[in-house]
Amino acid sequence: MRKKTVRDIDVGGKRVLLRADFNVPLEPGTGHVLDDTRIRATLPTIEYLREQGAKVIASSHLGRPRGRDDSLSLRSVAQRLSEILGAPVETAGCCVGPEVQEMAYSLEPGGLMLLENLRFHPEEEKNDPEYAKALASLAEVFVNDAFGAAHRAHASTAGVAAYLPAVAGLLMEKEIDYLGRALKPERPYAAVIGGAKISTKMAVLESLLERADKLLLGGGMANTFLKAEGFGVGESLVEDDYLEQARRAMERAQEKKLTLLLPSDVIVADRFAEDASAKRVSVKDVPEGWRIMDIGETTVDVFARALEGCRTVVWNGPMGVIEFGPFAHGSHRLAGVIANLKGATTIVGGGATAAVVEQLGIASKFSHVSTGGGASLEFLEGRELPGVAALADADNGYPIP
Ligand code: ADP
Ligand code: MG
């Protein structure tokens, strides 16, 4: 169902509560924003609102504070935001209450203020109705651009929509649009899944077994599949609790005649370290005491051939331990392969995976790089996200005052 967006309503002169995902990494000690990708991702919405003469009350969570925690203050975000916008961004010391309300009510059209970390109040994550109501009382319209938090039913992502007309921001719209294409894919549809743990990916794998034409598995999570296939994986990261599910997934792939590819060669290391001794071996020959750190050249070649001609490609999860230079090679090569596919909608999801393509400077060569980690996975599973469900449907004549 298409959702109403900020473009479908009149926000001129109105106080708009904007839920953004400014959950950015901060430098310990100084609190400087280390990576402002998420802040920049919401700029189109902020700029649109300001151009329309809205009074913008922006909000976000940051980290996992237990109560008030100055090291997780959104002041750092306000500073970066004002640098980017070249305009001052007023910060409230809190999220709710008379002082914040006064600030909100004195905003000029085009003005922007930022609330303090929404999670300084435990009521946020409890989706407390009173807290949601207090947030809503600041504004006349709710605009949600925080796709990365849309899989959580919190006061600022879902609860607040009970008290205000609720529409999608431009980033939220783009995320729903592109990720939605993977739910109604042009075929052939291939999914490349990697990352550390199979436990965080099993649900999406099961869904992809029913939806995709090809499933290409790499990274740490592929180890459990390799072990389930009977290969020795040495000291590799494996989740033994998932061997049975991996086996069943492979059976299901056979029943469905779906192409399921595992690595055929891998880079192994004698310890988990950047400067470990490393070599490329067949998956049949992982030496005892060694561990799989990356996919090998042959595997990348095989994956590249499988992806050729695909019309929809989703990639979530790195193929190796990207934090260590020598073991980032497989992910880097694969990123290039997907980026250069012709005639395909290419979608990248997951924090670590998005970071890979950002660092390589090739993010713009993908159709869409999702800002959501967990949210993008749940979306790809076909689940309705609470933060999306709470938004007004496009075609129901939502009464916007
Ligand atoms: P994303 O954030 O893109 O969803 P994940 O969080 O699932 O990705 O996984 C990223 C992590 O997976 C990285 O920290 C990387 O080191 C790890 N990883 C990938 N391959 C391996 C491997 N073979 N062994 C151990 N860890 C791995
Ligand atoms: Mg991750």
PDB file of N, CA, C and O and ligand atoms in Angstrom, residues 194-197 200-201 219-220 223 237 272 292-294 316-323 349-354, ligand 1:
ATOM      1  N   GLY A 194      25.338 -12.279   3.344  1.00  0.00           N
ATOM      2  CA  GLY A 194      26.557 -12.604   4.087  1.00  0.00           C
ATOM      3  C   GLY A 194      26.434 -12.081   5.497  1.00  0.00           C
ATOM      4  O   GLY A 194      25.347 -12.074   6.065  1.00  0.00           O
ATOM      5  N   GLY A 195      27.546 -11.623   6.053  1.00  0.00           N
ATOM      6  CA  GLY A 195      27.518 -11.092   7.414  1.00  0.00           C
ATOM      7  C   GLY A 195      27.989 -12.127   8.403  1.00  0.00           C
ATOM      8  O   GLY A 195      28.397 -13.228   8.032  1.00  0.00           O
ATOM      9  N   ALA A 196      27.895 -11.751   9.663  1.00  0.00           N
ATOM     10  CA  ALA A 196      28.517 -12.572  10.694  1.00  0.00           C
ATOM     11  C   ALA A 196      27.683 -13.794  11.021  1.00  0.00           C
ATOM     12  O   ALA A 196      28.135 -14.934  10.935  1.00  0.00           O
ATOM     13  N   LYS A 197      26.438 -13.562  11.387  1.00  0.00           N
ATOM     14  CA  LYS A 197      25.696 -14.617  12.059  1.00  0.00           C
ATOM     15  C   LYS A 197      24.472 -15.056  11.292  1.00  0.00           C
ATOM     16  O   LYS A 197      23.676 -14.231  10.848  1.00  0.00           O
ATOM     17  N   THR A 200      20.891 -14.005  12.858  1.00  0.00           N
ATOM     18  CA  THR A 200      20.238 -12.733  12.550  1.00  0.00           C
ATOM     19  C   THR A 200      19.685 -12.723  11.128  1.00  0.00           C
ATOM     20  O   THR A 200      18.997 -11.779  10.746  1.00  0.00           O
ATOM     21  N   LYS A 201      19.990 -13.747  10.342  1.00  0.00           N
ATOM     22  CA  LYS A 201      19.603 -13.731   8.933  1.00  0.00           C
ATOM     23  C   LYS A 201      18.639 -14.859   8.567  1.00  0.00           C
ATOM     24  O   LYS A 201      18.166 -14.923   7.435  1.00  0.00           O
ATOM     25  N   GLY A 219      30.324 -14.959   3.651  1.00  0.00           N
ATOM     26  CA  GLY A 219      30.540 -14.412   4.991  1.00  0.00           C
ATOM     27  C   GLY A 219      30.464 -15.487   6.050  1.00  0.00           C
ATOM     28  O   GLY A 219      30.381 -16.687   5.761  1.00  0.00           O
ATOM     29  N   GLY A 220      30.454 -15.039   7.313  1.00  0.00           N
ATOM     30  CA  GLY A 220      30.459 -15.979   8.432  1.00  0.00           C
ATOM     31  C   GLY A 220      29.249 -16.893   8.416  1.00  0.00           C
ATOM     32  O   GLY A 220      29.346 -18.072   8.760  1.00  0.00           O
ATOM     33  N   ASN A 223      29.331 -20.320   6.790  1.00  0.00           N
ATOM     34  CA  ASN A 223      30.087 -21.408   7.418  1.00  0.00           C
ATOM     35  C   ASN A 223      29.178 -22.493   7.971  1.00  0.00           C
ATOM     36  O   ASN A 223      29.481 -23.682   7.897  1.00  0.00           O
ATOM     37  N   LEU A 237      33.803 -19.209  12.504  1.00  0.00           N
ATOM     38  CA  LEU A 237      32.570 -18.840  13.185  1.00  0.00           C
ATOM     39  C   LEU A 237      31.443 -19.739  12.676  1.00  0.00           C
ATOM     40  O   LEU A 237      31.151 -19.769  11.482  1.00  0.00           O
ATOM     41  N   PHE A 272      42.428 -15.076  14.236  1.00  0.00           N
ATOM     42  CA  PHE A 272      41.517 -13.989  13.898  1.00  0.00           C
ATOM     43  C   PHE A 272      42.248 -12.675  14.109  1.00  0.00           C
ATOM     44  O   PHE A 272      42.170 -12.056  15.167  1.00  0.00           O
ATOM     45  N   ILE A 292      37.800 -19.575   8.354  1.00  0.00           N
ATOM     46  CA  ILE A 292      37.397 -18.904   7.112  1.00  0.00           C
ATOM     47  C   ILE A 292      37.196 -17.418   7.385  1.00  0.00           C
ATOM     48  O   ILE A 292      36.450 -17.049   8.294  1.00  0.00           O
ATOM     49  N   MET A 293      37.868 -16.564   6.580  1.00  0.00           N
ATOM     50  CA  MET A 293      37.818 -15.112   6.801  1.00  0.00           C
ATOM     51  C   MET A 293      37.217 -14.357   5.618  1.00  0.00           C
ATOM     52  O   MET A 293      36.852 -13.191   5.746  1.00  0.00           O
ATOM     53  N   ASP A 294      37.158 -15.014   4.452  1.00  0.00           N
ATOM     54  CA  ASP A 294      36.669 -14.305   3.256  1.00  0.00           C
ATOM     55  C   ASP A 294      36.339 -15.357   2.200  1.00  0.00           C
ATOM     56  O   ASP A 294      36.736 -16.513   2.321  1.00  0.00           O
ATOM     57  N   ASN A 316      22.885  -8.081   1.239  1.00  0.00           N
ATOM     58  CA  ASN A 316      22.971  -7.778   2.671  1.00  0.00           C
ATOM     59  C   ASN A 316      24.039  -8.653   3.310  1.00  0.00           C
ATOM     60  O   ASN A 316      23.959  -9.877   3.257  1.00  0.00           O
ATOM     61  N   GLY A 317      25.021  -8.022   3.919  1.00  0.00           N
ATOM     62  CA  GLY A 317      26.026  -8.750   4.695  1.00  0.00           C
ATOM     63  C   GLY A 317      27.319  -8.951   3.929  1.00  0.00           C
ATOM     64  O   GLY A 317      27.308  -9.518   2.831  1.00  0.00           O
ATOM     65  N   PRO A 318      28.438  -8.505   4.503  1.00  0.00           N
ATOM     66  CA  PRO A 318      29.741  -8.660   3.842  1.00  0.00           C
ATOM     67  C   PRO A 318      30.145 -10.134   3.678  1.00  0.00           C
ATOM     68  O   PRO A 318      29.677 -10.994   4.407  1.00  0.00           O
ATOM     69  N   MET A 319      31.015 -10.358   2.707  1.00  0.00           N
ATOM     70  CA  MET A 319      31.459 -11.708   2.374  1.00  0.00           C
ATOM     71  C   MET A 319      32.617 -12.181   3.252  1.00  0.00           C
ATOM     72  O   MET A 319      33.026 -13.350   3.188  1.00  0.00           O
ATOM     73  N   GLY A 320      33.197 -11.241   4.021  1.00  0.00           N
ATOM     74  CA  GLY A 320      34.334 -11.605   4.863  1.00  0.00           C
ATOM     75  C   GLY A 320      34.515 -10.597   5.970  1.00  0.00           C
ATOM     76  O   GLY A 320      33.679  -9.701   6.175  1.00  0.00           O
ATOM     77  N   VAL A 321      35.600 -10.746   6.693  1.00  0.00           N
ATOM     78  CA  VAL A 321      35.882  -9.868   7.836  1.00  0.00           C
ATOM     79  C   VAL A 321      36.449  -8.552   7.300  1.00  0.00           C
ATOM     80  O   VAL A 321      37.661  -8.352   7.223  1.00  0.00           O
ATOM     81  N   ILE A 322      35.541  -7.670   6.909  1.00  0.00           N
ATOM     82  CA  ILE A 322      35.916  -6.429   6.222  1.00  0.00           C
ATOM     83  C   ILE A 322      36.728  -5.476   7.092  1.00  0.00           C
ATOM     84  O   ILE A 322      37.390  -4.591   6.576  1.00  0.00           O
ATOM     85  N   GLU A 323      36.651  -5.676   8.403  1.00  0.00           N
ATOM     86  CA  GLU A 323      37.408  -4.791   9.303  1.00  0.00           C
ATOM     87  C   GLU A 323      38.910  -4.987   9.128  1.00  0.00           C
ATOM     88  O   GLU A 323      39.703  -4.112   9.471  1.00  0.00           O
ATOM     89  N   GLY A 349      21.536  -3.435   1.641  1.00  0.00           N
ATOM     90  CA  GLY A 349      20.995  -3.204   2.976  1.00  0.00           C
ATOM     91  C   GLY A 349      21.966  -3.689   4.033  1.00  0.00           C
ATOM     92  O   GLY A 349      22.817  -4.543   3.757  1.00  0.00           O
ATOM     93  N   GLY A 350      21.849  -3.146   5.237  1.00  0.00           N
ATOM     94  CA  GLY A 350      22.728  -3.573   6.333  1.00  0.00           C
ATOM     95  C   GLY A 350      23.824  -2.561   6.579  1.00  0.00           C
ATOM     96  O   GLY A 350      24.435  -2.064   5.634  1.00  0.00           O
ATOM     97  N   GLY A 351      24.066  -2.260   7.842  1.00  0.00           N
ATOM     98  CA  GLY A 351      25.022  -1.216   8.206  1.00  0.00           C
ATOM     99  C   GLY A 351      26.417  -1.488   7.660  1.00  0.00           C
ATOM    100  O   GLY A 351      27.023  -0.617   7.024  1.00  0.00           O
ATOM    101  N   ALA A 352      26.923  -2.683   7.895  1.00  0.00           N
ATOM    102  CA  ALA A 352      28.297  -2.998   7.478  1.00  0.00           C
ATOM    103  C   ALA A 352      28.403  -3.023   5.955  1.00  0.00           C
ATOM    104  O   ALA A 352      29.405  -2.565   5.385  1.00  0.00           O
ATOM    105  N   THR A 353      27.386  -3.537   5.302  1.00  0.00           N
ATOM    106  CA  THR A 353      27.407  -3.632   3.842  1.00  0.00           C
ATOM    107  C   THR A 353      27.338  -2.246   3.208  1.00  0.00           C
ATOM    108  O   THR A 353      28.072  -1.944   2.254  1.00  0.00           O
ATOM    109  N   ALA A 354      26.475  -1.404   3.756  1.00  0.00           N
ATOM    110  CA  ALA A 354      26.381  -0.028   3.251  1.00  0.00           C
ATOM    111  C   ALA A 354      27.715   0.683   3.438  1.00  0.00           C
ATOM    112  O   ALA A 354      28.166   1.429   2.556  1.00  0.00           O
TER     113      ALA A 354
HETATM  114  P1  ADP B   1      25.270  -5.882   7.985  1.00  0.00           P
HETATM  115  O1  ADP B   1      25.554  -4.857   9.073  1.00  0.00           O
HETATM  116  O2  ADP B   1      25.623  -5.375   6.636  1.00  0.00           O
HETATM  117  O3  ADP B   1      23.892  -6.434   8.074  1.00  0.00           O
HETATM  118  P2  ADP B   1      26.310  -8.002   9.569  1.00  0.00           P
HETATM  119  O4  ADP B   1      26.192  -7.136  10.760  1.00  0.00           O
HETATM  120  O5  ADP B   1      25.404  -9.157   9.455  1.00  0.00           O
HETATM  121  O6  ADP B   1      26.240  -7.119   8.242  1.00  0.00           O
HETATM  122  O7  ADP B   1      27.763  -8.607   9.478  1.00  0.00           O
HETATM  123  C1  ADP B   1      28.914  -7.822   9.425  1.00  0.00           C
HETATM  124  C2  ADP B   1      30.039  -8.545  10.094  1.00  0.00           C
HETATM  125  O8  ADP B   1      30.214  -9.839   9.542  1.00  0.00           O
HETATM  126  C3  ADP B   1      31.354  -7.850   9.937  1.00  0.00           C
HETATM  127  O9  ADP B   1      31.714  -7.335  11.201  1.00  0.00           O
HETATM  128  C4  ADP B   1      32.309  -8.960   9.487  1.00  0.00           C
HETATM  129  O10 ADP B   1      33.527  -8.967  10.194  1.00  0.00           O
HETATM  130  C5  ADP B   1      31.526 -10.208   9.815  1.00  0.00           C
HETATM  131  N1  ADP B   1      31.955 -11.365   9.014  1.00  0.00           N
HETATM  132  C6  ADP B   1      31.826 -11.547   7.695  1.00  0.00           C
HETATM  133  N2  ADP B   1      32.409 -12.692   7.299  1.00  0.00           N
HETATM  134  C7  ADP B   1      32.919 -13.267   8.410  1.00  0.00           C
HETATM  135  C8  ADP B   1      33.636 -14.470   8.677  1.00  0.00           C
HETATM  136  N3  ADP B   1      33.944 -15.327   7.688  1.00  0.00           N
HETATM  137  N4  ADP B   1      33.980 -14.756   9.957  1.00  0.00           N
HETATM  138  C9  ADP B   1      33.675 -13.894  10.950  1.00  0.00           C
HETATM  139  N5  ADP B   1      32.989 -12.732  10.769  1.00  0.00           N
HETATM  140  C10 ADP B   1      32.614 -12.415   9.511  1.00  0.00           C
END
